[in-house]
CSV table of C-alpha atoms and ligand atoms in Angstrom, one decimal:
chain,number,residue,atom,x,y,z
A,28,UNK,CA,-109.0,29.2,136.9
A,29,UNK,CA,-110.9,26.2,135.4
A,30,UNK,CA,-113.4,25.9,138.0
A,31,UNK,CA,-116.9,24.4,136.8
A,32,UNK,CA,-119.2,27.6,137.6
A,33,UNK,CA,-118.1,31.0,139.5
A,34,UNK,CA,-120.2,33.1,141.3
A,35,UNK,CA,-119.5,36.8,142.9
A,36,UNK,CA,-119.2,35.0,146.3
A,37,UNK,CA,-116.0,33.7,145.1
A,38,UNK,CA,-114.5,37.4,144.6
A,39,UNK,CA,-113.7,40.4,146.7
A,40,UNK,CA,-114.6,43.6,144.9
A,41,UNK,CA,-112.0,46.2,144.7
A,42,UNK,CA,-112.5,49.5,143.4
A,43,UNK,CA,-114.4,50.7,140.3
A,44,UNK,CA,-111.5,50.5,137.4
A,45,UNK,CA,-113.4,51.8,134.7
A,46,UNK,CA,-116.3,52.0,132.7
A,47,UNK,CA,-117.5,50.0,129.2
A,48,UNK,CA,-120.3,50.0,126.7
A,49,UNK,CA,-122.2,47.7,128.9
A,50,UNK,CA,-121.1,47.3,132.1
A,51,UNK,CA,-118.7,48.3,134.9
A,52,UNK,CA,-115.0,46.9,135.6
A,53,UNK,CA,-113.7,46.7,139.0
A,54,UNK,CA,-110.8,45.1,140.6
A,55,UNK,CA,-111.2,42.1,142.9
A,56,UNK,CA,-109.3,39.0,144.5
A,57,UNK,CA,-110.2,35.5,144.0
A,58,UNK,CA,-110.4,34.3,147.7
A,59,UNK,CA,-108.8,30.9,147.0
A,60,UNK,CA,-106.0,31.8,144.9
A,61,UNK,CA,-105.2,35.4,146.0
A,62,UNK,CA,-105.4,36.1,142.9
A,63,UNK,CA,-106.4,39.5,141.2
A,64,UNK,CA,-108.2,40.2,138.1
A,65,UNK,CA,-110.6,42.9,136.5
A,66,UNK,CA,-114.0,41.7,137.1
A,67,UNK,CA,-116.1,43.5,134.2
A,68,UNK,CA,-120.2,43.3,135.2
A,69,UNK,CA,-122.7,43.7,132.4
A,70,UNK,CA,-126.9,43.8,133.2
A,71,UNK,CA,-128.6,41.8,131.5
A,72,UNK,CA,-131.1,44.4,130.8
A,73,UNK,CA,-128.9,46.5,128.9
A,74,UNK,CA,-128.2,43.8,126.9
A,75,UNK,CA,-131.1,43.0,126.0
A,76,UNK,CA,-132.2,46.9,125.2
A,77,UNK,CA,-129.7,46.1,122.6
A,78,UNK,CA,-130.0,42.5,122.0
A,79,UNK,CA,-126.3,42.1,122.4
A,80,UNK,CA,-127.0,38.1,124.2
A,81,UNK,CA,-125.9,36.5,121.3
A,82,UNK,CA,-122.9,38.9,120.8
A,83,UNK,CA,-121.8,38.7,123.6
A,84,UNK,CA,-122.2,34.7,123.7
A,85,UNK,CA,-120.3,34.7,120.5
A,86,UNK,CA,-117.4,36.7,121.7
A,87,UNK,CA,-117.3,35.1,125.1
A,88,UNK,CA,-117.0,31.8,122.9
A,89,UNK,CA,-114.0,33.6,120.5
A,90,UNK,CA,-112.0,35.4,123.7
A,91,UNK,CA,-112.2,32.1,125.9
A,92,UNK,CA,-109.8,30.7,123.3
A,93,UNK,CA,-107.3,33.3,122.5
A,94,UNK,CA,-104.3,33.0,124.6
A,95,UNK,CA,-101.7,35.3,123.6
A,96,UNK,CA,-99.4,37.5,125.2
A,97,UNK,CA,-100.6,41.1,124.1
A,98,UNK,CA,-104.3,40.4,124.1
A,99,UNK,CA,-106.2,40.7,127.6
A,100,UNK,CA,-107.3,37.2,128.8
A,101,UNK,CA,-110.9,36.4,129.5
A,102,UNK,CA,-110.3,33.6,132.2
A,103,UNK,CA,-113.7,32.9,132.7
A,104,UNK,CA,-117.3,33.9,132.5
A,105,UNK,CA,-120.3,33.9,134.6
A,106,UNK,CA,-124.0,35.0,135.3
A,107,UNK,CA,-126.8,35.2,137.8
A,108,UNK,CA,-130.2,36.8,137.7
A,109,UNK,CA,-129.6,40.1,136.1
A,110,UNK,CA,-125.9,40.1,135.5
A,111,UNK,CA,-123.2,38.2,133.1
A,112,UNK,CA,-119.7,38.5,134.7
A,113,UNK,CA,-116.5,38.5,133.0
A,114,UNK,CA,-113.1,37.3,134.5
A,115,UNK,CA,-110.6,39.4,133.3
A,116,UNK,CA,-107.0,39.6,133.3
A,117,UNK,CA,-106.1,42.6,135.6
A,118,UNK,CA,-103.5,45.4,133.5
A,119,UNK,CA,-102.1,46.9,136.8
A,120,UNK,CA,-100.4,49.7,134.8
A,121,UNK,CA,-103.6,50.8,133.3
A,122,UNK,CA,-104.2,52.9,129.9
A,123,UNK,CA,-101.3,53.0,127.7
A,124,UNK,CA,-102.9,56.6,126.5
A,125,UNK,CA,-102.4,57.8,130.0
A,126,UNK,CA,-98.9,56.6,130.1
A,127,UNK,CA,-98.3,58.7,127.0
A,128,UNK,CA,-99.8,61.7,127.7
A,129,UNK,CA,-97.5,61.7,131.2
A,130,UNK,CA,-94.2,60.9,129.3
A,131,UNK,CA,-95.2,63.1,125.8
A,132,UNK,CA,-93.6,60.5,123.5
A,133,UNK,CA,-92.2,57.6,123.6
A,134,UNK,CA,-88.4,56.3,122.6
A,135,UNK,CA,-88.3,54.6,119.4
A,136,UNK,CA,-87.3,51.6,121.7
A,137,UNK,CA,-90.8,51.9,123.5
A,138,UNK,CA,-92.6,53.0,120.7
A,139,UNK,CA,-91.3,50.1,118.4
A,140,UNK,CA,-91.8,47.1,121.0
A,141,UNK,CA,-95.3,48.2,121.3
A,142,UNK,CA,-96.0,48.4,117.3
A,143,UNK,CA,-94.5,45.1,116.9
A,144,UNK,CA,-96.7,43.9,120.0
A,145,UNK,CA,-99.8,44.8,118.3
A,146,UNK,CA,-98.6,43.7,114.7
A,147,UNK,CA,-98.0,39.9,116.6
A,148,UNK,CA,-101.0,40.6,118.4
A,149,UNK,CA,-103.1,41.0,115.6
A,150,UNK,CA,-101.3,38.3,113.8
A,151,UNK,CA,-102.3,35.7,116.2
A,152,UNK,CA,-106.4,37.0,116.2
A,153,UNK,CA,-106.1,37.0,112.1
A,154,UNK,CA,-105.3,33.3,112.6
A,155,UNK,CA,-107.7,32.8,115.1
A,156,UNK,CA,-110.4,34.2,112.1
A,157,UNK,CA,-111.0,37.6,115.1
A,158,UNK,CA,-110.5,40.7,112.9
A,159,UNK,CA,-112.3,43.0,114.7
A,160,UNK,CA,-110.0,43.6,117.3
A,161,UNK,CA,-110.4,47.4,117.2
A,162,UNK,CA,-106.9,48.8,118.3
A,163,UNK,CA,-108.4,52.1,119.1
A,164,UNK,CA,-105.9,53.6,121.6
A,165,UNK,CA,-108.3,53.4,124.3
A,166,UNK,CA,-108.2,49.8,124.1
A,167,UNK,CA,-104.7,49.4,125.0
A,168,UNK,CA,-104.0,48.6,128.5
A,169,UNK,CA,-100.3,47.7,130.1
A,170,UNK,CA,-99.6,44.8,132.3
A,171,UNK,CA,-97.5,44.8,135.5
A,172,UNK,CA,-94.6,44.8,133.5
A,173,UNK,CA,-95.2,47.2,131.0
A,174,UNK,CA,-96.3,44.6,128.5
A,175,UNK,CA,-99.1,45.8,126.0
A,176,UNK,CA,-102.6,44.4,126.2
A,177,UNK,CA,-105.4,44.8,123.5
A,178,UNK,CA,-108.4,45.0,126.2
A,179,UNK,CA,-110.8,45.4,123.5
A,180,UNK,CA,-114.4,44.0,123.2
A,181,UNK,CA,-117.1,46.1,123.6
A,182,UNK,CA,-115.5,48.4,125.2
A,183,UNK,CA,-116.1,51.9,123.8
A,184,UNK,CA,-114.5,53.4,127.1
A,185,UNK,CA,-116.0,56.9,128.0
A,186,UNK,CA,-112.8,58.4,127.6
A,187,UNK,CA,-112.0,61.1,130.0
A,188,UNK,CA,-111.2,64.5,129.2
A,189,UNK,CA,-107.5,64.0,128.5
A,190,UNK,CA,-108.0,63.1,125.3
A,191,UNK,CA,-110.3,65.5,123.6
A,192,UNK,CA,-113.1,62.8,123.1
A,193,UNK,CA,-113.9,63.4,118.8
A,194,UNK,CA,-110.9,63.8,117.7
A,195,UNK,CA,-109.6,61.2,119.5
A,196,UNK,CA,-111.7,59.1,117.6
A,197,UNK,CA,-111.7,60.4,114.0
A,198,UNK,CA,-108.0,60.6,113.7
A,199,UNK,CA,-107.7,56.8,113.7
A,200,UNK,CA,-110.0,56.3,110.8
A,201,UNK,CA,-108.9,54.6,107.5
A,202,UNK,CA,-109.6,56.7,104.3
A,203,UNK,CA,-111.9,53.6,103.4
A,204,UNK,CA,-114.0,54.2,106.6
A,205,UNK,CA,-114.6,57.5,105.6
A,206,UNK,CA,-115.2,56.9,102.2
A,207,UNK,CA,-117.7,54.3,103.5
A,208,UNK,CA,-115.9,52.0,101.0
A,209,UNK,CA,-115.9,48.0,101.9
A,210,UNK,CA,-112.8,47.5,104.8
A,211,UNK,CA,-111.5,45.0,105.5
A,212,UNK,CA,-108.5,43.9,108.4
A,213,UNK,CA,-106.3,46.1,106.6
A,214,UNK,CA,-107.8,49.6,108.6
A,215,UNK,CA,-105.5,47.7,111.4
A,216,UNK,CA,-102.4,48.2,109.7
A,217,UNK,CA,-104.1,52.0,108.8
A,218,UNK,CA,-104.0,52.4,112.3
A,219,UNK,CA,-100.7,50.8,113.2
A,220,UNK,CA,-98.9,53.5,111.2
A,221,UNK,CA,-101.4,56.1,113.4
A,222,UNK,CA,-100.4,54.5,116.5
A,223,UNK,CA,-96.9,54.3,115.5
A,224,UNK,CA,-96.4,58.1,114.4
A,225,UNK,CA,-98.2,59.0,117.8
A,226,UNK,CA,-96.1,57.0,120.3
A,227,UNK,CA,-92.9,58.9,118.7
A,228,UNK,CA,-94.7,62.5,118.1
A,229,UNK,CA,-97.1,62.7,121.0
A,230,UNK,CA,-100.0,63.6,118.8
A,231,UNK,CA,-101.8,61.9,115.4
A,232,UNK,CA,-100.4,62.8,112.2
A,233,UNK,CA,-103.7,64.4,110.8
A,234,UNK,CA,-104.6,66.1,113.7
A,235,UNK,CA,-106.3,69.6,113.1
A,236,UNK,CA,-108.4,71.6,114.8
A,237,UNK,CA,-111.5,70.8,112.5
A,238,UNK,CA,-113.1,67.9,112.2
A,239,UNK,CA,-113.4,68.2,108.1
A,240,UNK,CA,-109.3,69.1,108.0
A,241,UNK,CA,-108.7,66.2,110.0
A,242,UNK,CA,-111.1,64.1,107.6
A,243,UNK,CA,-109.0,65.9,104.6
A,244,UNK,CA,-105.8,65.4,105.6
A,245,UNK,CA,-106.8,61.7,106.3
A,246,UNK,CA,-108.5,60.9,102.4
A,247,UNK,CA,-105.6,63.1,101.0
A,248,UNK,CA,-102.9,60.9,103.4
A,249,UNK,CA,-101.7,64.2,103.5
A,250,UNK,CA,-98.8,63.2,106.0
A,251,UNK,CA,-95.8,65.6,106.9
A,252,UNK,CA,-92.5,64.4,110.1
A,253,UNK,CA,-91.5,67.6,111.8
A,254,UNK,CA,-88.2,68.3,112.4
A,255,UNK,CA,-88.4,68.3,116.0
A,256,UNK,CA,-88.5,65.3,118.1
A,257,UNK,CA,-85.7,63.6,115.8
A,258,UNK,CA,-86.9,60.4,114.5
A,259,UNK,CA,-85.1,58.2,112.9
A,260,UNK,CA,-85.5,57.7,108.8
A,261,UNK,CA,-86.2,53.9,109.9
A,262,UNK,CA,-89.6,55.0,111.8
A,263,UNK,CA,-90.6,57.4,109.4
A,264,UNK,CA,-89.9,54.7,106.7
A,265,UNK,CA,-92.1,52.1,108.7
A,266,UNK,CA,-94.5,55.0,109.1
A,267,UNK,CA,-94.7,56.2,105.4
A,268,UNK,CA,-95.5,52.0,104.1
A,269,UNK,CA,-98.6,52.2,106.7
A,270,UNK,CA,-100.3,55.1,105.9
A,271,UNK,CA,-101.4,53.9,102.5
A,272,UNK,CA,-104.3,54.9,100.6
A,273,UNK,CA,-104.2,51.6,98.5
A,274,UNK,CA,-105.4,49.1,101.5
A,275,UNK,CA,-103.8,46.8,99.3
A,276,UNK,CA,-100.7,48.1,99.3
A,277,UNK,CA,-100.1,48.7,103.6
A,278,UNK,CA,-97.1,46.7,104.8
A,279,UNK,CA,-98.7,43.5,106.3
A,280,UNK,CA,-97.8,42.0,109.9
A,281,UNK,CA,-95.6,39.9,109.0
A,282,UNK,CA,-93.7,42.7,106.9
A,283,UNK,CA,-94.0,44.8,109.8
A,284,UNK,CA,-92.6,42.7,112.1
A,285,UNK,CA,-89.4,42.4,109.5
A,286,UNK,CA,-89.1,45.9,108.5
A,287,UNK,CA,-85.3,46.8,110.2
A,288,UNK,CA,-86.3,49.4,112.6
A,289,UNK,CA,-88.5,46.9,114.2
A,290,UNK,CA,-85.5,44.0,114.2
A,291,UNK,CA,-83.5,47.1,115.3
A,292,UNK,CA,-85.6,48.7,118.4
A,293,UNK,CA,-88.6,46.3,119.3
A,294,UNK,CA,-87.7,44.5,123.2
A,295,UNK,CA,-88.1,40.6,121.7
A,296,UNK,CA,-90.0,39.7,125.6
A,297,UNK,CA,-92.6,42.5,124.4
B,21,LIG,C1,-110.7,40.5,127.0
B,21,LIG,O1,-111.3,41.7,127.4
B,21,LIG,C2,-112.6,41.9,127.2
B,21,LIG,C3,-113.5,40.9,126.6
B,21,LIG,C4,-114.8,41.3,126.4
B,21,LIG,C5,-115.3,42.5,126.9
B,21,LIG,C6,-116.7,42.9,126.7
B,21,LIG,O2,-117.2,43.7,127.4
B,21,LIG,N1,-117.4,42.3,125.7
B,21,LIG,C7,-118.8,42.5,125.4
B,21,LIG,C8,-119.7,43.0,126.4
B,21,LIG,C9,-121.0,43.2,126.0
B,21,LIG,C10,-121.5,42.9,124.7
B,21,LIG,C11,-120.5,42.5,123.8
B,21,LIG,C12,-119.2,42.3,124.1
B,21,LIG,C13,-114.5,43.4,127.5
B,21,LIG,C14,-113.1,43.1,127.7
B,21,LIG,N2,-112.1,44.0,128.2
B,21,LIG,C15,-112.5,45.1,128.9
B,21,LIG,O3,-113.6,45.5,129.1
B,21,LIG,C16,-111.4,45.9,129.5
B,21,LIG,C17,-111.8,46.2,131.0
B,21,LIG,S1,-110.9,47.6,131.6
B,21,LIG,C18,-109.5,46.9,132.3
B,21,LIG,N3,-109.3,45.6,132.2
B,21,LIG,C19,-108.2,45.1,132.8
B,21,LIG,N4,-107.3,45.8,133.5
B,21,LIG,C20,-107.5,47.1,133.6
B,21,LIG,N5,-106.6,47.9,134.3
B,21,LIG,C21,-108.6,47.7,133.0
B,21,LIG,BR1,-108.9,49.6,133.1
C-alpha cells in the first residue's frame, strides 16, 4: 500500500460504515489489489471551523507509524480540494459494543483475551510516546477474525441508541477526571478494570440511573460483584487492582498481562 500519492479514483466506495467527529467512513476496494479497507473522509472545512489541520497532520504522522496487532492501521493518507482521506484498515466484524450487547457477556476466555489485547495494545502506543489512545468502548472494533482493534482517533462516534448515549460515557471516567485532578496514562488502566468488569457482567460497575450516583459511586470506587453470572475470584481479583483510586497504585500493563487469570484465560494469537 506504499504507493506515492492516492486519489478516490483508485477506490470503489462501498457503503457508509459509520460516522466520526469529522468526517464519514465507508467501505471500498482498492481496484488494483482487491483489496478492502475503511475509507474515512474528512472536509477540510470542518477542519478548519476547528483548526484541527495541524492535529490531524500530527496524528496522521503518529498513526502512519504504529503497527501493531490490536490498533487499527492507517495505511495511507490522502487529500484533494476540500477533502483529506484516510486509508483505513477495514474491521469486518464491526463494534465490539454491538457484539456484547447481542451475546450479554462474555466468557472469561473472551473477556480476558480482549483485556490483555488492550493492556499489549496500549503497551506498544506507551512506547511509541501515544497516550491518548482513548479506549472508550466505542472505539473498539473486531477484525475478520475476531481480533480486537483500538479504532480510535477522533472519533467520538455518534453512538446509536443501544447504548444509552450519557451514561455510556460517564461510567468510563477515572475519579481523577472527575475530580478534574492532573491524569495521566493511568485513566487507561481505570478503564481496563471498567471494560473488564463489563465484558464479564454485561453492564459497568457504577452504573446507576443518575448521573450524580454514577459520579458517586465512581469517586467513592464504591464497587460491589453480584452473585450471579459466576465469576471467577481470578477476574474479580484482576478487577479489584484496577479500579484504584490511588492512580499510582493501578496494576500496570505489564502486571496485567502477568496477573494468573490472564496467563490462565487470554487466547496468546489475540
Ligand atoms: C486508525 O484509525 C483512525 C485514525 C485516525 C482517525 C481520525 O479521524 N483522526 C482525526 C480526524 C480529524 C481530526 C483529528 C484526528 C480515525 C481512525 N479510525 C476511525 O475513524 C474508525 C473508522 S470506523 C471503522 N473503521 C474500520 N472498520 C470498521 N468496521 C469501522 Br465501523
Amino acid at each position: 500500500m506504499e504507493k506515492p500519492e492516492w486519489s478516490m479514483h483508485d477506490f470503489e466506495i462501498g457503503k457508509y460504515i459509520g460516522e466520526g467527529k469529522f468526517g464519514k467512513v465507508y467501505l471500498a476496494r482498492e481496484k488494483q489489489s482487491g483489496y478492502v479497507v475503511a475509507l474515512k473522509v474528512i472536509f477540510k472545512a470542518k477542519l478548519d471551523k476547528y483548526r484541527f489541520h495541524a492535529h490531524l497532520r500530527r496524528e496522521i504522522e503518529i498513526q502512519h507509524g504504529l503497527d501493531h496487532p490490536n490498533v487499527l492501521r492507517l495505511f495511507a493518507w490522502f487529500h484533494d480540494a476540500e477533502r483529506v482521506v484516510l486509508v483505513l484498515e477495514y474491521a469486518a466484524r464491526g463494534e465490539l459494543y454491538k457484539l456484547l450487547r447481542t451475546v450479554r457477556r462474555f466468557s472469561e476466555r473472551t473477556a480476558a483475551t480482549y483485556v490483555a489485547s488492550l493492556a499489549g495494545a496500549l503497551a506498544y502506543c506507551h512506547k511509541k510516546q501515544v497516550i491518548h489512545r482513548d479506549i472508550k468502548p466505542e472505539n473498539l472494533l473486531l477484525d475478520i477474525e475476531g481480533r480486537l482493534k483500538i479504532a480510535d482517533f477522533g472519533w467520538a462516534v455518534r453512538s446509536n441508541a443501544k447504548r444509552h448515549t450519557l451514561c455510556g460515557t460517564i461510567d468510563y471516567l477515572a475519579p481523577e477526571m472527575i475530580e478534574k485532578k492532573a491524569h495521566d496514562h493511568a485513566v487507561d488502566n481505570w478503564t481496563l478494570g471498567i471494560l473488564c468488569y463489563e465484558f464479564l457482567y454485561g453492564s459497568p460497575p457504577f452504573e446507576a440511573a443518575e448521573q450524580d450516583d454514577t459520579l458517586r459511586r465512581i469517586v467513592k470506587v464504591d464497587l460491589s460483584f453480584p452473585t450471579t453470572p459466576y465469576v471467577s475470584a481470578e477476574a474479580k481479583d484482576l478487577i479489584s487492582k484496577l479500579l484504584v483510586k490511588d492512580s499510582s497504585k493501578r496494576l500496570s500493563l505489564d502486571d496485567i498481562m502477568k496477573h494468573p487469570w490472564i496467563v490462565k484465560n487470554a487466547d496468546p494469537s489475540g
